[in-house]
Short mmCIF file of C-alpha atoms and ligand atoms in Angstrom, two decimals:
data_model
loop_
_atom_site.label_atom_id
_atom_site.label_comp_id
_atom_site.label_asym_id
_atom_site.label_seq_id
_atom_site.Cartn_x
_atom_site.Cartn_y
_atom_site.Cartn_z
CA UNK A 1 -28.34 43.19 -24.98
CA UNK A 2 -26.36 46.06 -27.08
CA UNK A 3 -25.77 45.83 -30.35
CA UNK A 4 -22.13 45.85 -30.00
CA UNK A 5 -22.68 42.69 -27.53
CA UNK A 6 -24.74 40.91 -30.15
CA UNK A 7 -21.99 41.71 -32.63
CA UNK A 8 -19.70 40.09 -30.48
CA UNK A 9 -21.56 37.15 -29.51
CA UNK A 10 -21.37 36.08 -33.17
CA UNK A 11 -18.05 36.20 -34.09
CA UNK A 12 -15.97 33.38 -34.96
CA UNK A 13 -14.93 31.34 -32.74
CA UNK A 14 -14.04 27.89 -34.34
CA UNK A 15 -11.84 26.08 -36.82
CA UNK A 16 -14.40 25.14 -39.03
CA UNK A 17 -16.23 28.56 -38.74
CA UNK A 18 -12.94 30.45 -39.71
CA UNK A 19 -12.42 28.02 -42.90
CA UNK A 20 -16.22 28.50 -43.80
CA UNK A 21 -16.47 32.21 -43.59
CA UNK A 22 -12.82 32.84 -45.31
CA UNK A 23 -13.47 30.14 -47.71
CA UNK A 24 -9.60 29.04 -47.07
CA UNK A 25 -8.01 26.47 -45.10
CA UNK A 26 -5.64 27.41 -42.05
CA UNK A 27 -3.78 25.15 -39.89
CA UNK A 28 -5.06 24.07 -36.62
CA UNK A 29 -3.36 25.86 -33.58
CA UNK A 30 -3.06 25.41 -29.70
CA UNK A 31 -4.38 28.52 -28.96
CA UNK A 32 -8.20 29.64 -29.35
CA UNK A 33 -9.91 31.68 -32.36
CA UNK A 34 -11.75 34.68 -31.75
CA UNK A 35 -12.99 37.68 -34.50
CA UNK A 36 -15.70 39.50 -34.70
CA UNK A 37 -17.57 38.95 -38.34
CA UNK A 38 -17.18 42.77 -39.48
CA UNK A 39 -13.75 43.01 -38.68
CA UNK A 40 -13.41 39.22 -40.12
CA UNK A 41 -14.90 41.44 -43.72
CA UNK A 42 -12.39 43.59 -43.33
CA UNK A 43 -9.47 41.16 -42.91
CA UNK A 44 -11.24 39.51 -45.95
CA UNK A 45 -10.75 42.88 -48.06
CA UNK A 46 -7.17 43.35 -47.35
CA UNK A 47 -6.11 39.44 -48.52
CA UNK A 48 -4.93 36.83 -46.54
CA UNK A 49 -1.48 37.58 -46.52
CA UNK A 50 -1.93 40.84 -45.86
CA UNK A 51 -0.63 42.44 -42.50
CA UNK A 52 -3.40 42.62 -41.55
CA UNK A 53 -4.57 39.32 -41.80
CA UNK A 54 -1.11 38.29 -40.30
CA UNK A 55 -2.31 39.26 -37.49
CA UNK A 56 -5.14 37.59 -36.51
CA UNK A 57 -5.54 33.83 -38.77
CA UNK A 58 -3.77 31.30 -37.47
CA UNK A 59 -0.43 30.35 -38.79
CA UNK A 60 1.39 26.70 -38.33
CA UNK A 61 4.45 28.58 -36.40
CA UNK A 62 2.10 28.88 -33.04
CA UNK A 63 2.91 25.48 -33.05
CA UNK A 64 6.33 25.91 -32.02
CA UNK A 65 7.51 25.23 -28.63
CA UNK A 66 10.23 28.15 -27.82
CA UNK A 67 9.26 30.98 -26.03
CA UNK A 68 7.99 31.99 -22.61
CA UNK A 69 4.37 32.13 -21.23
CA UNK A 70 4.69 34.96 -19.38
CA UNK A 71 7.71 36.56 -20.97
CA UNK A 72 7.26 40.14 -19.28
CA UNK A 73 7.23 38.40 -15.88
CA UNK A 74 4.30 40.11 -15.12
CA UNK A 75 3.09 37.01 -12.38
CA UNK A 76 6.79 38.10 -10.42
CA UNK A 77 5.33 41.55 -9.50
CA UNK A 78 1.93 40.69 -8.83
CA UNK A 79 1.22 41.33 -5.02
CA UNK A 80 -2.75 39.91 -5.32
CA UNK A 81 -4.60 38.70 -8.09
CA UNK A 82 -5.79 41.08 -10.09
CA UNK A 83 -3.07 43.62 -10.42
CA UNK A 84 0.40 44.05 -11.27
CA UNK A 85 2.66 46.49 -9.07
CA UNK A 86 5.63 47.37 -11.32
CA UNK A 87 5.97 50.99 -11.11
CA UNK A 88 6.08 52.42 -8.01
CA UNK A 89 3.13 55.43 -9.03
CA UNK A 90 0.72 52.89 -11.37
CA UNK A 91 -0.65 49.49 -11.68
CA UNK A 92 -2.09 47.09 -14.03
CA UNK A 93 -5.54 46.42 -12.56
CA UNK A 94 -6.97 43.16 -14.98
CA UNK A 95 -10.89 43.60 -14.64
CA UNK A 96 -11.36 40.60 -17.51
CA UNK A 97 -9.70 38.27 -19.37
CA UNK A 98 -11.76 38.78 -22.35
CA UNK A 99 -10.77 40.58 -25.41
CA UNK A 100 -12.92 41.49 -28.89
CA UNK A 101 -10.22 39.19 -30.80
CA UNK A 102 -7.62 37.16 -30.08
CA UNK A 103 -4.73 38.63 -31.64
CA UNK A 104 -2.17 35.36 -32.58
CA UNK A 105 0.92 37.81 -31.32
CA UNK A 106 -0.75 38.68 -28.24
CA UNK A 107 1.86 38.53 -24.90
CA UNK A 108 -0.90 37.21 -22.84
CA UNK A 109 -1.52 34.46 -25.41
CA UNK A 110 -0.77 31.83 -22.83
CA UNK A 111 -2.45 33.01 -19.98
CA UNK A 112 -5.62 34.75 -21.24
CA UNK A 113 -8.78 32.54 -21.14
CA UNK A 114 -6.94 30.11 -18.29
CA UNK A 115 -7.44 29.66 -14.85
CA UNK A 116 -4.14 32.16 -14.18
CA UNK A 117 -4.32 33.28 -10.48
CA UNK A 118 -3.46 36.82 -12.12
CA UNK A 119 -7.05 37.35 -13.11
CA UNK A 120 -8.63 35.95 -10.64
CA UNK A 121 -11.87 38.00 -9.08
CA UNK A 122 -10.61 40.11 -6.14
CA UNK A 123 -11.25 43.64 -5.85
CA UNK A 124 -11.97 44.08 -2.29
CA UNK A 125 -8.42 42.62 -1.88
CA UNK A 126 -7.25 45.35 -4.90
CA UNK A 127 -9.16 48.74 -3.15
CA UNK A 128 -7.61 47.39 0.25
CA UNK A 129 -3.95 47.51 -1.38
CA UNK A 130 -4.97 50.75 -2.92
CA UNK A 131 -6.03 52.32 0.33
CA UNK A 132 -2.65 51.52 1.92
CA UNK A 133 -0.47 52.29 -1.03
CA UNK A 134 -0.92 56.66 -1.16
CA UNK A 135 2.43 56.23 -3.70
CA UNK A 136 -0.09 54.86 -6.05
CA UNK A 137 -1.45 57.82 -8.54
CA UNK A 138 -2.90 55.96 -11.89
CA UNK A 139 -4.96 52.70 -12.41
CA UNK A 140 -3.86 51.10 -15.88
CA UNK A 141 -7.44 48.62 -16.96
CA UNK A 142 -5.67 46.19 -18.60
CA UNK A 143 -6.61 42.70 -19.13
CA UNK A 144 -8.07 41.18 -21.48
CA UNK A 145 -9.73 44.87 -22.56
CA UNK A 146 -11.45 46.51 -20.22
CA UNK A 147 -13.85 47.97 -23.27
CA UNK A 148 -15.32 44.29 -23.59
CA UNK A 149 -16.89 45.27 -19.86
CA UNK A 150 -20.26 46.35 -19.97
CA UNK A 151 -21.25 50.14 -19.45
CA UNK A 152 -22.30 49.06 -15.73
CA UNK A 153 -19.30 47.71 -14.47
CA UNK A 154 -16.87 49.92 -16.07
CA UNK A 155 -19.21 52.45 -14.00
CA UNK A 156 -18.62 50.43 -10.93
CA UNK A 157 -15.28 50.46 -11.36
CA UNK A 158 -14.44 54.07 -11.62
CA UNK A 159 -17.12 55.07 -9.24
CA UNK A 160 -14.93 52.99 -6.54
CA UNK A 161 -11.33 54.27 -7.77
CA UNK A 162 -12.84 58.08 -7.58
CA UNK A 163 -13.58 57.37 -3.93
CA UNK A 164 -9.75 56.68 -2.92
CA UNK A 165 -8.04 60.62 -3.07
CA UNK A 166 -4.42 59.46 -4.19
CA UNK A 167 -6.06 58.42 -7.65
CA UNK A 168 -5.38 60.88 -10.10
CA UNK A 169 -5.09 59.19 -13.80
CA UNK A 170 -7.12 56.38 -15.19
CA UNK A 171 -5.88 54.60 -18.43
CA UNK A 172 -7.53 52.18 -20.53
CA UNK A 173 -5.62 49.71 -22.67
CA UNK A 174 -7.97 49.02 -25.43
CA UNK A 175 -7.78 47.52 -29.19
CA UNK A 176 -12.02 47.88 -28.76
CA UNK A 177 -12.24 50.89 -30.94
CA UNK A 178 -10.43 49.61 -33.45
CA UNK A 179 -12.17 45.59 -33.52
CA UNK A 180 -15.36 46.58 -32.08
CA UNK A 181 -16.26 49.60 -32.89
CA UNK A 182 -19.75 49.51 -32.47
CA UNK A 183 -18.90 49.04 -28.59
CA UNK A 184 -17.76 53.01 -28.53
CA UNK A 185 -21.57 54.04 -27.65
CA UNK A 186 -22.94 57.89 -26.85
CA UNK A 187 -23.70 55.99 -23.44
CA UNK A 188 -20.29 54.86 -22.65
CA UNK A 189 -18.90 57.98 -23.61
CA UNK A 190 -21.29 59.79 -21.92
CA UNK A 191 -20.06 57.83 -18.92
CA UNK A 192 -16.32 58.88 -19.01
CA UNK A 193 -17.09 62.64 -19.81
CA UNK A 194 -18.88 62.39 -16.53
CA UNK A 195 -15.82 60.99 -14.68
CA UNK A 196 -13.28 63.45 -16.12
CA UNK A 197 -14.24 66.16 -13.37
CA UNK A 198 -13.20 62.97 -10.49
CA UNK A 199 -9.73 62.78 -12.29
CA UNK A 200 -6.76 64.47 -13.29
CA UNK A 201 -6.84 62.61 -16.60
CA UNK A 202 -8.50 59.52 -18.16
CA UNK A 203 -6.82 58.49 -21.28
CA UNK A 204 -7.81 56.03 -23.41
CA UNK A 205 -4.34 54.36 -25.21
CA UNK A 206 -5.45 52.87 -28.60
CA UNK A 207 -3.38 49.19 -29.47
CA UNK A 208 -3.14 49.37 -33.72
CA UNK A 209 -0.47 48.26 -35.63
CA UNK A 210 -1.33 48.75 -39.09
CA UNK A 211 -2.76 51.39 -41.02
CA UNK A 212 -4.69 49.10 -42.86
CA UNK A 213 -7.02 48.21 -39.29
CA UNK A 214 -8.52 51.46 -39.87
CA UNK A 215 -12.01 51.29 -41.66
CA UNK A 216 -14.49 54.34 -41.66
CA UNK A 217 -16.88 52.62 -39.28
CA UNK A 218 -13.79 52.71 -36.57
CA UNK A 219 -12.59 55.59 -37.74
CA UNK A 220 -16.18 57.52 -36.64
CA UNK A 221 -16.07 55.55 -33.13
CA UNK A 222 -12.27 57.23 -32.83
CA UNK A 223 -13.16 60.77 -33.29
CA UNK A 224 -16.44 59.62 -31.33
CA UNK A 225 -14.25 59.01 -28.46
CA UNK A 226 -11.84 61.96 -29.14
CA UNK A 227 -14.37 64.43 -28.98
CA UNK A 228 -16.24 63.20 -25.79
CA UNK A 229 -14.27 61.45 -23.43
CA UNK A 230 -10.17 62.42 -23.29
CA UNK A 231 -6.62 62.16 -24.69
CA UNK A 232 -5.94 59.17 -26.77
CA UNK A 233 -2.58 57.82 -27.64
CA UNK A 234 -1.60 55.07 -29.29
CA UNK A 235 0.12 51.47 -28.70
CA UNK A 236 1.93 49.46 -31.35
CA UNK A 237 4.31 46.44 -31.08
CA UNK A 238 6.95 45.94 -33.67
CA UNK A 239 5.91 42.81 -35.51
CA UNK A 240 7.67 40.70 -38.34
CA UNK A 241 4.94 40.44 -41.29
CA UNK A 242 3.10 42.87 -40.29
CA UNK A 243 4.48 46.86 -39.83
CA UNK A 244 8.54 46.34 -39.69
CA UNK A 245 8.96 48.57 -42.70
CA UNK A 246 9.61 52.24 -42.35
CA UNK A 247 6.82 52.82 -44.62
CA UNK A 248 4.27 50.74 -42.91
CA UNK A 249 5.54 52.75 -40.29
CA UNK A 250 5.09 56.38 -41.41
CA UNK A 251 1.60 55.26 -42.95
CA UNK A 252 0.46 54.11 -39.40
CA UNK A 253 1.99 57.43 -37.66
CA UNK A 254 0.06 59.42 -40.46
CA UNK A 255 -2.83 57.87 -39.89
CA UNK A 256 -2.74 58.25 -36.05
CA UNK A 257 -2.20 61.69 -36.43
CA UNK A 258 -5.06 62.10 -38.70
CA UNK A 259 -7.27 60.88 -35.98
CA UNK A 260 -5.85 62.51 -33.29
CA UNK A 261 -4.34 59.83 -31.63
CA UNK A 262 -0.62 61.07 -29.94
CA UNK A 263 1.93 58.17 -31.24
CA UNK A 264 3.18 56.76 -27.66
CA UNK A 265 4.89 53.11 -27.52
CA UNK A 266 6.52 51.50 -29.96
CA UNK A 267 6.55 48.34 -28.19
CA UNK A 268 10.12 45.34 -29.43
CA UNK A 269 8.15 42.17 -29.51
CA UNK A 270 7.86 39.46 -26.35
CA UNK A 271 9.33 36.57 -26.80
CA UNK A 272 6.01 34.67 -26.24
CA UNK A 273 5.44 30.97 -26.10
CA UNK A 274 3.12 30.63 -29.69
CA UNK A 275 4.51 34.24 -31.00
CA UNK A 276 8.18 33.86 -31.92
CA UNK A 277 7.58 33.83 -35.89
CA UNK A 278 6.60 38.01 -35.12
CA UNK A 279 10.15 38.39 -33.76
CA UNK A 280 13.01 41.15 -34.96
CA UNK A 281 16.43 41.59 -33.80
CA UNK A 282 16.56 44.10 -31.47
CA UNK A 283 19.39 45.71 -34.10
CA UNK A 284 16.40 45.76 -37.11
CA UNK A 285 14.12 47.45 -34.86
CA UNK A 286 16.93 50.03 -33.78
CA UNK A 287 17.68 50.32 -37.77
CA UNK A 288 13.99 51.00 -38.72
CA UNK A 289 13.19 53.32 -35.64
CA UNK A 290 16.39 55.56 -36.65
CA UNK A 291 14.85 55.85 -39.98
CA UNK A 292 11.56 57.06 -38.21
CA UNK A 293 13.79 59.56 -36.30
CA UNK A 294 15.34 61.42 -39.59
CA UNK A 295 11.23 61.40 -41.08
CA UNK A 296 9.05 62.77 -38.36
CA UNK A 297 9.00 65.31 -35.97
CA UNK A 298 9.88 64.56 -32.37
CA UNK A 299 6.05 64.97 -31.22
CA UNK A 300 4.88 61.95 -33.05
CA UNK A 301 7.83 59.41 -32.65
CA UNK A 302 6.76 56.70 -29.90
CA UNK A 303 8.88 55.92 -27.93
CA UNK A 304 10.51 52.53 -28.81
CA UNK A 305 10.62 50.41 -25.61
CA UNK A 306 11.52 46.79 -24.23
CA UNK A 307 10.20 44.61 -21.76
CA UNK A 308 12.93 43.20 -20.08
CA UNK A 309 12.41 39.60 -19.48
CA UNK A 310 11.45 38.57 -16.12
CA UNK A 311 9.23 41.24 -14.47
CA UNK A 312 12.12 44.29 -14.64
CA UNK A 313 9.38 46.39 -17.28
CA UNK A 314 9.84 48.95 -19.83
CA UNK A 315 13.22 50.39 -20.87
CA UNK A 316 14.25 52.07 -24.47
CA UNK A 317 15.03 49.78 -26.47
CA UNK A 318 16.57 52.49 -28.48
CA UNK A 319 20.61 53.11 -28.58
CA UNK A 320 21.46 55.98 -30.08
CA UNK A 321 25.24 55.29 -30.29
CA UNK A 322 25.25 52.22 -32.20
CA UNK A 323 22.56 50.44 -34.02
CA UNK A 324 24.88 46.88 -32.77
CA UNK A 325 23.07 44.96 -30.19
CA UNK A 326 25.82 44.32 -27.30
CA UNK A 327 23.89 41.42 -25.57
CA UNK A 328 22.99 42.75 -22.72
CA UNK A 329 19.63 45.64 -21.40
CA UNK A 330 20.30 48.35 -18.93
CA UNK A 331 17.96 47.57 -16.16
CA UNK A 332 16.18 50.49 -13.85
CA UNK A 333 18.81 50.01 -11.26
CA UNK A 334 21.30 50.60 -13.91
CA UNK A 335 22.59 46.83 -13.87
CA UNK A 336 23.36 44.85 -17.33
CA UNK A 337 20.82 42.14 -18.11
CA UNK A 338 21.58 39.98 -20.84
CA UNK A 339 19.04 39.35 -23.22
CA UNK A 340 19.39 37.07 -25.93
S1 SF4 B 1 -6.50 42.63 -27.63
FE1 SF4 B 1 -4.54 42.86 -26.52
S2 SF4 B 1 -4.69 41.43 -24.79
FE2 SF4 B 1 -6.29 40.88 -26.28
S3 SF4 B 1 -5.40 39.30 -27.60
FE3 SF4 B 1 -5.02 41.28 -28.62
S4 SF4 B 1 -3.01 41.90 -27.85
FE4 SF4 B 1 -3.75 40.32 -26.47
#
C-alpha cells in the first residue's frame, strides 16, 4: 500500500472520532464524516469557525429537509450508468464514488456512497457508447475523484480512452491535491506525462475554495503536478460562510495565480438536499462577482456559472445589465426557466 493510501485509510471517519481528535463537540448529521488526519491539523490551525472549517465539520443545518438530491439533474441526462451526456462534445464519466473528504456542501451529498444507478460499474457499456458517439471529443473523470483511484486503474482507464480516435481532451475533477496531497506521486505523474503525447490535452481542474486550504505540503504536490503532467485550472463554488466576500475572493484568485492554476468556474451554489445553509441570492453573487470584475484582469476572472435545475447544465449566472434577479434563467435553447 502507498503512503498516500495509508494516509487515507486513517482518517476520520466517525462521530466520536471527529469529537476526540478536535476536542469539540459537533452535532450529529445524516450524512457521513470523512477527513483525512493532516488535513483534519490543518482545519484545526485555522479555528473552528473558520472557512475553512465551515467546510468540512458538520453543522446542525444538514439536518434540514429543503433541497433537492440531485439538484443539477444530472440522473435526467444519464444514457448508462456511469456517465452523464450533457454536452453534446464531453461527458462526465464517474469511475468512483469515493472522495479524500466529504465536503458537507458537496452537490453529490445525497447520492455519493449509495447504491445510485449513476455509479454503477459499467464500462464496457461506457467504451460501447463512446465508439458510436464520434461527436464525443473530451472525457470529464468525475465522481467521487478520480485521484482517490489507484495509479493502475487510472492507467487502465486512459490506456482504453487513447484507443478510441475521436478522444482528444481528458479532464480530471479533483480536490486530491489539495486534501491529499501526498496522493500527487512522481509515479502518477510520471503516468500522465506519458499520456500527454495520446491527447490533445489532459488538464487537471483543481476544486478550492479558500485560500486558507493551501498548506506548503499541497502547495509542493501543485507545482509537482504543474511541472509534470499539464494545464491546471481551478474550480470554486460560491459558498455562504466560507469565500462570499470580495476579499476572500481576490486572496483565493491570488493565490491560484501564484501556483499557476488558471481561475476557471466560479460555480452559484446547488440547492442540495443537506446544503442549503451555503446558499446566496443569485443577486449577492452577481454583486460580489462585479466587484471581482473592476479588481482583476480579464485572464483570471472565472467565469461565474449556474446549474440550471433539472439537467439543462451550465449557464452565466452573470447579468451584466442589472445586478436584480428577474426570476427566471436563460436556458441553452434560449427559453426562460424560472428559478426560485
Ligand atoms: S470532493 Fe467533490 S465530490 Fe467529493 S465531497 Fe467534496 S465536493 Fe463532493
Amino acid at each position: 500500500m502507498e503512503k498516500w493510501q495509508s494516509e487515507y485509510r486513517d482518517s476520520i471517519k466517525t462521530h466520536a472520532a471527529l469529537e476526540e481528535f478536535f476536542e469539540a463537540q459537533f452535532p450529529k448529521v445524516d450524512f457521513p464524516l470523512l477527513i483525512p488526519r493532516k488535513f483534519a491539523t490543518h482545519i484545526k490551525k485555522a479555528g473552528l469557525d473558520s472557512p475553512l472549517a465551515n467546510q468540512f465539520l458538520p453543522q446542525v443545518s444538514e439536518n434540514d429537509l429543503g433541497g433537492e438530491s440531485d439538484p443539477i439533474g444530472d440522473h435526467n441526462q444519464s444514457p448508462l450508468a456511469q456517465i452523464v451526456h450533457r454536452y453534446e462534445n464531453r461527458i462526465l464519466f464517474f469511475p468512483t464514488q469515493v472522495c479524500p473528504v466529504i465536503c458537507r456542501y458537496c452537490f453529490r451529498k445525497n447520492e455519493l456512497g449509495t447504491n445510485d444507478e449513476l455509479f454503477k460499474a459499467n464500462f464496457e457499456k461506457v467504451l460501447e457508447y463512446l465508439k458510436q458517439h464520434s461527436e464525443i471529443n473530451e472525457i470529464i473523470f468525475s465522481g467521487g475523484d478520480p485521484l482517490i483511484l489507484s495509479d493502475e486503474r487510472i492507467e487502465f482507464y486512459l490506456n482504453e480512452f487513447k484507443k478510441i480516435p475521436h478522444i482528444k481532451f481528458i479532464r480530471f475533477h479533483t480536490r486530491t491535491p489539495i486534501i491529499l496531497p501526498s496522493r500527487i506521486t512522481e509515479n502518477f505523474c510520471k503516468i500522465i506525462e506519458n499520456f500527454k503525447k495520446d491527447f490533445l490535452q489532459i488538464n487537471f481542474i483543481i476544486h478550492v475554495n479558500h485560500s486558507q486550504e493551501f498548506n506548503e505540503e499541497n502547495k509542493v504536490a501543485l507545482s509537482l503536478l504543474h511541472a509534470h503532467c499539464s494545464n491546471l485550472l481551478s474550480q470554486s463554488v460560491l459558498l455562504k460562510g466560507v469565500n462570499n466576500s470580495k476579499q476572500a475572493l481576490l486572496k483565493l484568485i491570488d493565490e491560484l495565480i501564484k501556483l499557476n492554476i488558471r481561475p476557471y468556474y466560479l460555480h452559484h451554489p446547488d440547492k442540495v438536499k443537506g446544503g442549503l445553509h451555503f446558499m446566496l441570492t443569485l443577486e449577492e453573487g452577481r454583486n460580489l462577482y462585479a466587484t471581482l470584475r473592476n479588481h482583476l484582469p480579464g485572464w483570471a476572472l472565472p467565469q461565474y456559472i449556474i446549474d440550471i435545475p433539472g439537467g439543462e447544465g451550465k449557464v452565466s449566472a452573470y447579468n451584466p445589465e442589472t445586478y436584480n434577479f428577474s426570476g427566471h434563467l436563460i436556458n441553452r435553447k434560449g427559453t426562460k426557466v424560472p428559478y426560485i
